[in-house]
Coordinates of C-alpha atoms and ligand atoms in Angstrom, one line a residue:
M1 CA 10.1 -101.5 -20.4
S2 CA 10.1 -98.9 -17.7
A3 CA 8.4 -95.6 -18.4
Q4 CA 10.4 -92.7 -19.7
P5 CA 9.4 -89.0 -19.3
A6 CA 6.9 -88.2 -22.1
T7 CA 8.1 -86.5 -25.3
L8 CA 4.6 -85.8 -26.5
F9 CA 1.5 -85.0 -24.6
V10 CA -1.7 -85.2 -26.6
I11 CA -5.0 -83.8 -25.3
F12 CA -8.2 -85.0 -27.0
G13 CA -10.9 -82.5 -26.1
A14 CA -8.4 -79.7 -26.0
T15 CA -11.0 -77.1 -27.0
G16 CA -13.4 -78.1 -24.2
D17 CA -14.3 -76.5 -20.9
L18 CA -12.1 -78.7 -18.7
A19 CA -9.1 -78.0 -20.9
Q20 CA -9.6 -74.3 -20.7
R21 CA -10.2 -74.1 -17.0
M22 CA -7.9 -76.8 -15.6
L23 CA -5.7 -78.7 -18.1
L24 CA -4.0 -75.8 -20.0
P25 CA -3.5 -73.8 -16.8
S26 CA -1.9 -76.9 -15.2
L27 CA 0.5 -77.3 -18.1
Y28 CA 1.4 -73.6 -17.6
G29 CA 2.0 -74.3 -13.9
L30 CA 4.4 -77.1 -14.7
Q31 CA 6.1 -75.0 -17.4
S32 CA 6.6 -72.1 -15.0
E33 CA 8.6 -74.3 -12.7
N34 CA 10.5 -76.1 -15.4
L35 CA 8.9 -79.4 -14.6
L36 CA 8.0 -80.3 -18.2
P37 CA 10.6 -82.4 -20.0
D38 CA 12.7 -80.1 -22.2
A39 CA 11.8 -82.0 -25.4
M40 CA 8.1 -82.5 -24.7
R41 CA 5.7 -81.2 -27.3
I42 CA 2.0 -80.7 -26.6
L43 CA -0.6 -81.6 -29.2
G44 CA -4.2 -80.4 -28.8
S45 CA -7.1 -81.9 -30.7
G46 CA -10.9 -81.3 -31.0
R47 CA -13.4 -80.9 -33.7
T48 CA -12.9 -77.1 -34.0
E49 CA -10.9 -76.2 -37.1
L50 CA -7.8 -74.5 -35.9
D51 CA -4.2 -74.4 -37.0
D52 CA -1.2 -74.2 -34.6
S53 CA -1.3 -70.4 -34.4
G54 CA -5.0 -70.4 -33.8
F55 CA -4.7 -72.9 -31.0
R56 CA -1.8 -71.0 -29.5
A57 CA -4.1 -67.9 -29.3
F58 CA -6.8 -70.2 -27.8
V59 CA -4.3 -71.4 -25.1
R60 CA -3.2 -67.9 -24.4
E61 CA -6.7 -66.8 -23.9
A62 CA -7.5 -69.7 -21.5
L63 CA -4.4 -68.9 -19.5
E64 CA -5.3 -65.2 -19.3
T65 CA -8.9 -66.1 -18.3
F66 CA -8.2 -68.7 -15.7
I67 CA -4.8 -67.8 -14.1
P68 CA -4.6 -64.7 -12.0
A69 CA -2.6 -62.0 -13.8
A70 CA 0.0 -61.8 -11.0
E71 CA 0.9 -65.5 -11.6
L72 CA 1.3 -65.1 -15.4
N73 CA 4.8 -64.5 -16.7
E74 CA 5.3 -63.8 -20.4
T75 CA 8.5 -65.8 -20.6
H76 CA 6.8 -68.9 -19.3
V77 CA 3.7 -68.3 -21.5
T78 CA 5.9 -68.0 -24.6
A79 CA 7.9 -71.1 -23.6
L80 CA 4.6 -73.1 -23.2
L81 CA 3.2 -71.9 -26.5
A82 CA 6.4 -72.8 -28.3
R83 CA 5.6 -76.5 -27.4
V84 CA 2.0 -76.3 -28.6
H85 CA 0.6 -77.8 -31.8
Y86 CA -3.0 -78.5 -32.9
Q87 CA -4.7 -81.0 -35.3
P88 CA -8.4 -81.1 -35.7
A89 CA -10.1 -84.5 -35.7
D90 CA -13.6 -85.9 -35.4
V91 CA -13.7 -89.3 -33.7
S92 CA -16.5 -90.4 -36.1
N93 CA -14.4 -89.5 -39.2
A94 CA -11.7 -92.1 -39.9
D95 CA -9.8 -89.8 -42.3
S96 CA -9.5 -87.0 -39.8
M97 CA -8.3 -89.5 -37.2
A98 CA -5.8 -90.9 -39.6
A99 CA -4.5 -87.4 -40.2
L100 CA -4.2 -86.8 -36.5
C101 CA -2.4 -90.1 -36.0
Q102 CA 0.1 -89.1 -38.7
V103 CA 0.8 -85.9 -36.8
I104 CA 1.3 -87.9 -33.6
T105 CA 3.7 -90.2 -35.4
D106 CA 5.7 -87.2 -36.8
L107 CA 5.9 -85.4 -33.4
R108 CA 6.7 -88.5 -31.3
H109 CA 10.2 -89.5 -30.5
G110 CA 9.8 -91.4 -27.3
D111 CA 7.0 -91.9 -24.7
V112 CA 3.6 -90.4 -25.3
V113 CA 0.8 -89.5 -22.9
Y114 CA -2.8 -89.2 -24.3
H115 CA -5.4 -87.5 -22.1
L116 CA -8.9 -88.3 -23.3
S117 CA -10.8 -85.3 -22.0
T118 CA -13.9 -86.1 -24.1
A119 CA -17.2 -87.8 -23.5
P120 CA -16.5 -91.4 -22.4
R121 CA -18.3 -92.9 -25.4
F122 CA -15.2 -91.7 -27.4
F123 CA -12.6 -93.6 -25.3
A124 CA -12.8 -96.9 -27.1
P125 CA -13.0 -95.4 -30.6
I126 CA -10.0 -93.1 -29.9
T127 CA -7.9 -95.9 -28.5
A128 CA -8.9 -98.1 -31.4
A129 CA -7.7 -95.5 -33.9
L130 CA -4.4 -95.1 -32.0
G131 CA -4.0 -98.9 -32.0
T132 CA -4.7 -99.1 -35.7
H133 CA -2.0 -96.6 -36.4
N134 CA 0.6 -98.3 -34.1
L135 CA 0.4 -95.6 -31.5
S136 CA -0.7 -97.6 -28.5
G137 CA 2.2 -99.9 -27.7
P138 CA 4.8 -99.8 -25.0
G139 CA 5.9 -96.3 -24.2
T140 CA 2.4 -94.9 -24.5
R141 CA 0.0 -94.1 -21.6
V142 CA -3.6 -93.1 -21.7
M143 CA -5.4 -90.9 -19.1
L144 CA -9.2 -91.4 -19.1
E145 CA -11.3 -88.6 -17.7
K146 CA -14.3 -89.4 -15.5
P147 CA -16.9 -90.8 -15.7
I148 CA -15.9 -94.3 -16.6
G149 CA -19.4 -95.4 -17.5
T150 CA -22.7 -95.0 -15.7
S151 CA -23.0 -98.6 -14.4
L152 CA -20.9 -101.7 -14.1
D153 CA -21.9 -102.9 -17.6
T154 CA -21.0 -99.6 -19.3
A155 CA -17.8 -99.3 -17.3
R156 CA -16.8 -102.8 -18.4
E157 CA -17.6 -101.9 -22.0
I158 CA -15.3 -98.8 -21.9
N159 CA -12.6 -100.7 -20.0
D160 CA -12.8 -103.7 -22.5
G161 CA -12.5 -101.3 -25.4
V162 CA -9.5 -99.5 -24.1
A163 CA -7.9 -102.7 -22.9
Q164 CA -7.8 -104.0 -26.5
H165 CA -5.0 -101.5 -27.2
F166 CA -3.5 -100.4 -23.8
A167 CA -2.2 -102.7 -21.1
E168 CA -3.7 -102.0 -17.7
D169 CA -0.5 -100.5 -16.2
R170 CA -0.6 -97.9 -19.0
I171 CA -4.2 -96.9 -18.4
Y172 CA -4.5 -93.9 -16.0
R173 CA -8.1 -93.4 -14.8
V174 CA -8.5 -89.9 -13.5
D175 CA -10.2 -89.1 -10.2
H176 CA -9.0 -85.6 -9.7
Y177 CA -9.6 -85.8 -6.0
L178 CA -6.6 -88.0 -5.7
G179 CA -4.5 -85.1 -7.2
K180 CA -5.6 -82.8 -4.4
E181 CA -3.0 -81.7 -1.9
G182 CA -5.3 -82.3 1.1
V183 CA -6.2 -85.8 -0.1
Q184 CA -2.5 -86.9 -0.4
N185 CA -2.0 -85.4 3.0
L186 CA -4.5 -87.8 4.4
L187 CA -2.0 -90.6 3.4
A188 CA 0.8 -88.5 5.0
L189 CA -1.2 -88.1 8.2
R190 CA -2.1 -91.7 8.5
F191 CA 1.1 -93.4 7.4
G192 CA 3.7 -90.8 8.2
N193 CA 2.7 -90.5 11.9
A194 CA 2.7 -93.4 14.4
L195 CA 0.2 -91.6 16.6
F196 CA -3.0 -92.5 14.8
E197 CA -2.6 -96.1 13.7
P198 CA -3.2 -97.7 17.1
L199 CA -6.5 -95.9 17.4
W200 CA -7.6 -96.3 13.7
N201 CA -10.0 -99.1 14.1
A202 CA -13.4 -100.2 15.4
R203 CA -12.1 -100.5 19.0
Y204 CA -11.5 -96.7 19.3
I205 CA -13.5 -95.2 16.4
E206 CA -17.3 -94.7 16.8
Q207 CA -18.2 -93.4 13.4
V208 CA -16.7 -91.7 10.3
Q209 CA -18.4 -89.1 8.1
I210 CA -17.2 -88.1 4.7
T211 CA -18.9 -85.0 3.2
I212 CA -18.5 -83.4 -0.2
A213 CA -20.9 -80.4 -0.2
E214 CA -21.3 -78.0 -3.1
T215 CA -23.1 -74.7 -3.1
V216 CA -23.6 -74.6 -6.8
G217 CA -26.6 -76.0 -8.7
V218 CA -26.3 -77.7 -12.0
E219 CA -25.7 -74.6 -14.0
G220 CA -25.1 -75.3 -17.7
R221 CA -24.5 -79.0 -17.1
G222 CA -28.1 -79.9 -16.5
D223 CA -28.6 -82.5 -19.2
Y224 CA -25.4 -84.3 -18.3
Y225 CA -26.2 -84.2 -14.6
D226 CA -29.7 -85.3 -15.0
S227 CA -28.7 -88.6 -16.6
S228 CA -26.2 -89.1 -13.7
G229 CA -27.3 -87.7 -10.4
A230 CA -25.3 -87.3 -7.1
I231 CA -24.6 -91.0 -6.6
R232 CA -23.0 -91.5 -10.0
D233 CA -21.4 -88.1 -10.3
M234 CA -19.8 -87.9 -6.9
L235 CA -20.3 -91.0 -4.7
Q236 CA -19.2 -93.8 -7.0
N237 CA -15.8 -92.1 -7.6
H238 CA -14.7 -89.2 -5.2
L239 CA -16.5 -90.3 -2.0
L240 CA -15.5 -94.0 -2.4
Q241 CA -11.9 -93.0 -3.1
L242 CA -11.9 -90.9 0.1
L243 CA -13.4 -93.8 1.9
C244 CA -10.7 -96.1 0.6
L245 CA -7.9 -93.8 1.7
T246 CA -9.5 -93.4 5.2
A247 CA -10.2 -97.1 5.7
M248 CA -7.3 -99.0 4.0
E249 CA -4.5 -100.8 5.6
A250 CA -1.0 -99.4 5.3
P251 CA 0.4 -100.3 1.8
S252 CA 3.9 -101.8 1.7
A253 CA 5.1 -98.8 -0.3
F254 CA 3.8 -95.6 -1.9
E255 CA 3.7 -97.1 -5.3
P256 CA 0.8 -98.0 -7.7
T257 CA 0.3 -101.7 -7.1
A258 CA 0.7 -101.6 -3.3
V259 CA -1.6 -98.6 -2.8
R260 CA -4.3 -99.9 -5.2
N261 CA -4.2 -103.4 -3.7
E262 CA -5.2 -101.9 -0.4
K263 CA -7.9 -99.8 -1.8
I264 CA -9.5 -102.7 -3.6
K265 CA -9.7 -104.6 -0.4
V266 CA -11.8 -101.9 1.2
L267 CA -14.1 -101.7 -1.8
S268 CA -14.5 -105.5 -1.8
S269 CA -15.5 -105.3 1.9
L270 CA -18.4 -102.9 1.4
R271 CA -21.6 -104.5 2.6
P272 CA -24.1 -104.6 -0.3
I273 CA -27.2 -102.3 0.1
T274 CA -30.3 -103.7 -1.7
A275 CA -34.0 -103.0 -2.0
H276 CA -34.5 -104.4 1.5
D277 CA -32.5 -101.7 3.2
V278 CA -32.2 -98.7 0.9
N279 CA -34.9 -97.0 3.0
V280 CA -32.8 -97.2 6.1
E281 CA -29.2 -97.2 4.7
T282 CA -29.6 -94.4 2.2
A283 CA -31.2 -91.0 1.8
R284 CA -31.9 -89.4 -1.5
G285 CA -32.8 -85.7 -2.1
Q286 CA -33.4 -83.1 -4.7
Y287 CA -33.2 -79.3 -4.0
T288 CA -36.1 -77.0 -4.3
A289 CA -36.0 -73.2 -4.4
G290 CA -34.4 -71.7 -1.4
E291 CA -32.0 -69.1 0.1
L292 CA -28.3 -69.4 -0.4
E293 CA -25.6 -66.8 0.4
D294 CA -28.4 -64.2 0.7
Q295 CA -29.8 -65.0 -2.7
T296 CA -33.0 -66.7 -3.7
V297 CA -32.1 -69.6 -6.0
P298 CA -34.4 -71.8 -8.1
G299 CA -35.1 -75.4 -7.5
Y300 CA -33.5 -78.2 -9.6
D301 CA -36.6 -78.9 -11.8
E302 CA -36.8 -75.2 -12.6
E303 CA -33.1 -75.0 -13.4
L304 CA -33.4 -78.0 -15.6
G305 CA -36.6 -76.8 -17.3
R306 CA -38.6 -80.0 -16.7
D307 CA -39.6 -82.4 -13.9
S308 CA -37.0 -84.9 -12.9
D309 CA -36.5 -87.8 -10.6
T310 CA -32.7 -87.4 -10.4
E311 CA -31.1 -86.9 -6.9
T312 CA -28.9 -83.9 -6.2
F313 CA -28.2 -85.2 -2.7
V314 CA -27.3 -88.7 -1.5
A315 CA -26.3 -90.0 1.9
V316 CA -25.3 -93.6 2.5
R317 CA -24.3 -95.6 5.6
A318 CA -21.5 -97.7 4.2
M319 CA -20.3 -100.6 6.3
V320 CA -16.8 -102.0 5.7
D321 CA -17.1 -105.6 6.7
N322 CA -13.6 -106.5 7.8
W323 CA -11.7 -107.0 11.1
R324 CA -10.6 -103.4 11.4
W325 CA -13.9 -101.7 10.8
R326 CA -16.5 -104.2 12.1
G327 CA -19.6 -102.2 13.2
V328 CA -18.2 -98.7 12.4
P329 CA -20.5 -96.7 10.1
F330 CA -19.0 -94.7 7.4
Y331 CA -21.6 -92.1 6.5
L332 CA -21.0 -90.7 3.0
R333 CA -22.9 -87.7 1.8
T334 CA -22.7 -85.3 -1.1
G335 CA -25.1 -82.7 -2.4
K336 CA -25.6 -79.6 -4.4
R337 CA -27.0 -76.3 -3.1
M338 CA -25.7 -77.0 0.4
P339 CA -25.1 -74.1 2.8
E340 CA -21.3 -74.3 2.4
R341 CA -18.8 -75.7 0.0
E342 CA -16.7 -78.1 1.9
T343 CA -15.0 -81.5 1.7
K344 CA -14.2 -83.0 5.0
I345 CA -13.7 -86.2 6.9
F346 CA -15.0 -86.4 10.4
I347 CA -13.7 -89.2 12.6
Q348 CA -15.4 -89.5 16.0
F349 CA -13.6 -91.6 18.6
K350 CA -15.4 -93.6 21.3
A351 CA -16.1 -91.9 24.6
V352 CA -14.0 -92.8 27.6
P353 CA -15.1 -96.1 29.0
H354 CA -15.7 -94.6 32.5
S355 CA -15.8 -91.0 33.6
I356 CA -14.0 -90.4 36.9
F357 CA -15.4 -86.8 37.0
G358 CA -18.9 -87.6 37.9
S359 CA -22.1 -87.3 36.0
K360 CA -22.1 -83.5 35.9
A361 CA -18.9 -83.2 33.8
I362 CA -19.5 -83.3 30.1
S363 CA -18.0 -86.3 28.5
E364 CA -17.8 -85.6 24.8
P365 CA -15.9 -88.0 22.6
N366 CA -12.8 -86.8 20.8
A367 CA -12.9 -86.1 17.1
L368 CA -10.5 -85.6 14.3
I369 CA -11.7 -83.4 11.5
I370 CA -9.7 -83.4 8.3
R371 CA -10.8 -80.5 6.0
L372 CA -9.8 -81.0 2.4
Q373 CA -11.3 -78.1 0.7
P374 CA -11.7 -75.2 0.4
E375 CA -9.7 -75.0 3.6
E376 CA -6.9 -77.5 4.3
R377 CA -6.8 -78.0 8.0
I378 CA -6.8 -80.6 10.6
E379 CA -8.6 -80.2 13.9
L380 CA -8.3 -82.5 16.9
E381 CA -11.2 -81.9 19.3
L382 CA -10.3 -82.5 23.0
L383 CA -11.8 -81.8 26.3
N384 CA -9.9 -79.4 28.5
K385 CA -10.4 -78.3 32.1
T386 CA -12.1 -74.9 32.3
P387 CA -9.9 -72.8 34.6
G388 CA -11.3 -72.4 38.1
L389 CA -11.3 -73.9 41.6
D390 CA -14.0 -76.4 40.7
R391 CA -15.0 -77.1 44.3
H392 CA -18.0 -79.0 42.9
G393 CA -16.1 -81.0 40.4
I394 CA -14.0 -80.3 37.3
R395 CA -15.7 -78.5 34.5
F396 CA -14.7 -79.2 30.9
A397 CA -14.7 -77.2 27.7
K398 CA -14.3 -78.6 24.2
V399 CA -11.1 -77.2 22.6
S400 CA -9.4 -77.8 19.3
L401 CA -5.8 -78.4 18.3
D402 CA -6.1 -76.7 14.9
F403 CA -3.6 -76.9 12.2
D404 CA -4.1 -74.8 9.0
A405 CA -2.0 -76.1 6.2
Q406 CA -2.6 -73.0 4.0
E407 CA -1.3 -70.8 6.8
E408 CA 1.6 -73.0 7.8
F409 CA 2.9 -73.4 4.2
K410 CA 1.8 -70.0 2.9
A411 CA 5.1 -69.4 1.1
L412 CA 4.4 -72.5 -1.1
R413 CA 2.0 -72.4 -4.0
R414 CA -1.0 -74.8 -3.7
R415 CA -0.9 -77.0 -6.7
P416 CA -4.1 -77.6 -8.6
A417 CA -4.9 -81.4 -8.8
Y418 CA -4.2 -81.6 -12.5
E419 CA -0.6 -80.4 -12.1
R420 CA 0.1 -83.3 -9.8
L421 CA -1.8 -85.8 -12.1
Y422 CA -0.2 -84.4 -15.3
L423 CA 3.3 -84.6 -13.9
D424 CA 2.8 -88.2 -12.7
A425 CA 1.4 -89.2 -16.1
I426 CA 4.3 -87.5 -17.9
E427 CA 6.7 -89.4 -15.6
G428 CA 4.9 -92.7 -15.8
N429 CA 3.7 -92.9 -12.1
G430 CA 0.2 -94.4 -11.8
T431 CA -0.1 -94.3 -7.9
L432 CA -2.7 -91.6 -7.9
F433 CA -4.9 -93.1 -10.7
V434 CA -7.7 -95.6 -10.4
R435 CA -7.2 -99.2 -11.4
R436 CA -9.8 -101.1 -13.4
D437 CA -10.9 -103.4 -10.6
E438 CA -11.5 -100.3 -8.3
T439 CA -13.8 -98.7 -10.8
E440 CA -15.7 -101.9 -11.5
T441 CA -16.0 -102.9 -7.8
S442 CA -17.3 -99.4 -7.0
W443 CA -19.8 -99.6 -9.8
A444 CA -21.0 -103.0 -8.6
W445 CA -21.8 -101.6 -5.2
V446 CA -23.4 -98.5 -6.5
D447 CA -25.5 -100.5 -9.0
G448 CA -26.9 -102.4 -6.1
I449 CA -28.1 -99.2 -4.5
L450 CA -29.5 -97.9 -7.8
A451 CA -31.4 -101.1 -8.3
G452 CA -32.6 -101.0 -4.7
W453 CA -33.9 -97.5 -5.2
E454 CA -35.8 -98.6 -8.3
Q455 CA -37.3 -101.7 -6.7
A456 CA -38.2 -99.9 -3.5
E457 CA -39.5 -96.9 -5.5
L458 CA -37.4 -94.6 -3.4
H459 CA -37.7 -91.2 -5.0
P460 CA -35.7 -88.2 -4.0
S461 CA -37.2 -86.2 -1.1
P462 CA -37.2 -82.4 -1.5
Y463 CA -34.8 -80.2 0.5
P464 CA -34.7 -76.4 0.2
A465 CA -31.6 -75.0 -1.4
G466 CA -29.3 -73.8 1.4
S467 CA -30.1 -76.7 3.7
W468 CA -28.1 -79.8 4.6
G469 CA -30.3 -82.2 2.7
P470 CA -33.7 -83.9 3.3
T471 CA -34.8 -85.0 6.8
S472 CA -34.3 -88.6 5.7
A473 CA -30.5 -87.8 5.9
T474 CA -30.9 -86.7 9.5
H475 CA -32.8 -89.9 10.3
L476 CA -30.2 -92.0 8.6
V477 CA -27.6 -91.1 11.2
A478 CA -30.0 -90.6 14.1
R479 CA -31.2 -94.2 13.7
N480 CA -27.7 -95.2 14.8
G481 CA -27.5 -92.7 17.6
H482 CA -25.4 -90.2 15.6
E483 CA -25.8 -86.8 14.2
W484 CA -24.1 -85.0 11.3
N485 CA -21.0 -83.0 12.2
Ligands
LIG1 P1 -16.8 -80.1 -23.4 O1 -16.6 -78.7 -23.0 O2 -18.1 -80.5 -23.9 O3 -15.7 -80.5 -24.4 C1 -15.7 -81.6 -25.1 C2 -14.5 -81.8 -26.0 O4 -14.6 -82.9 -26.8 C3 -14.3 -80.6 -26.9 O5 -12.9 -80.3 -27.1 C4 -14.9 -81.1 -28.2 O6 -14.3 -80.5 -29.4 C5 -14.5 -82.6 -28.2 N1 -15.3 -83.4 -29.0 C6 -16.7 -83.5 -28.9 N2 -17.1 -84.3 -29.9 C7 -16.1 -84.8 -30.5 C8 -15.9 -85.7 -31.6 N3 -16.9 -86.3 -32.2 N4 -14.6 -85.9 -32.0 C9 -13.6 -85.3 -31.4 N5 -13.7 -84.5 -30.4 C10 -14.9 -84.2 -30.0 O7 -16.5 -81.1 -22.2 P2 -15.6 -80.8 -20.9 O8 -16.4 -80.1 -19.9 O9 -14.3 -80.2 -21.4 O10 -15.4 -82.3 -20.3 C11 -14.6 -83.2 -21.0 C12 -14.7 -84.5 -20.3 O11 -14.2 -84.4 -19.0 C13 -16.1 -85.1 -20.2 O12 -16.0 -86.5 -20.3 C14 -16.5 -84.8 -18.8 O13 -17.5 -85.7 -18.3 C15 -15.2 -84.8 -18.1 N6 -15.2 -83.9 -16.9 C16 -15.5 -82.6 -17.0 C17 -15.5 -81.8 -15.9 C18 -15.7 -80.4 -15.9 O14 -15.7 -79.8 -14.9 N7 -15.9 -79.8 -17.1 C19 -15.2 -82.4 -14.7 C20 -14.8 -83.7 -14.6 C21 -14.9 -84.5 -15.7 P3 -15.0 -79.2 -30.0 O15 -15.4 -78.3 -28.9 O16 -13.8 -78.6 -30.8 O17 -16.1 -79.6 -30.9

């Protein structure tokens, strides 16, 4: 049965932080442009005891807090609130779950989307309750928030639990990076232009660097973060998804199976990293007190309130062992308390095979820099002749063809990732969600690194807040004759 637009959208965890900051504002964004199906109702659930009107006041407050006043329109707010219902439920209380399922049954008159924005340990019990009450069959779709587990085993456990009640093509695993405008533009750039494809391989590309840098520390999320660390929190999902989109072959169509079939081939080609090579293929760091944006900030241990061996920075040299990428390092790095917040992909091409301009002329390789956030821009670095008579040989300057998507499309609103993902889930399009095999293959690779760290006793090296990570990260690329962009 093909998916129909949802008639009911249920958020588990509707009273949580993510719901207030992202999910409810995204529903407002869709409402404000009449993109929600006319008949669709929205049902929130959490443990907090609220009735419909109490939850409507909660939604209004979230919108007023997290959407700029200039973008809030009372007509759209009222229209959104008119769709909204609430039913409290505690996952560990069967009666309350039964009452919730009864409300879902009453409100439902077609397809349903469930977004499980709760701790992952609730995913299997929630889907089991839905199954028991006949609410998980065809015409239902379930969105699972990250993280899907903390290892291959725990991911399998969650996936097995959910699979008992939902078929894989109706399970939508969220990696909100895939909902970002700039990330989808990476696909547009690669597969909408003929220019790059002939150069997009080991013959012409020297190295690729993918960076997700944050300036924030762990703030109130210390306990969650400490059990996870940078490799589980950011590399296993976001960085590996960006790697897939950068490295994959052209899918036959922009549709779920074709796109995900290509991504899984990349993940399956990742060369394992083990205890033998973690010291040379990875770098692990933890921030200490330092200066950031003219402020002194505390170290991780201090923020957490205890000593910890968890990494807040990770860098890895990932090798994609296939024909296209043989020998090309993909350096992945992510960290907290970095000097700048930025997500970017840096692609360095090979130098010209022979310089006709003599040894005095600089010969810098070309580079393509795709900035995904906070800026969305694409820079192509080229060498240009410096004007002059050059009687002693041509002089070069590095110049940049620089395209700023925010400036170019300034008349258009930038959509938050969850608007894209919610609309796709409502309409039954899974292209920008993660398939089970992708999650598990990523975990298998990351588990290998984690086991390697343990066996080799590779503890995080300190780096001062406001720096680009530990010196081991510099050595990681320098060992291969590269430096971080
Ligand atoms: P949160 O603020 O702690 O909210 C958790 C939600 O789950 C609340 O609505 C809470 O209800 C509900 N809940 C807790 N225990 C429950 C139970 N026994 N039965 C039913 N509902 C229960 O968490 P969050 O920050 O919104 O994050 C939600 C999920 O998204 C988590 O899995 C997190 O890892 C993931 N995530 C969060 C972020 C983020 O930036 N916040 C980013 C990516 C992924 P009450 O509050 O009413 O008790």
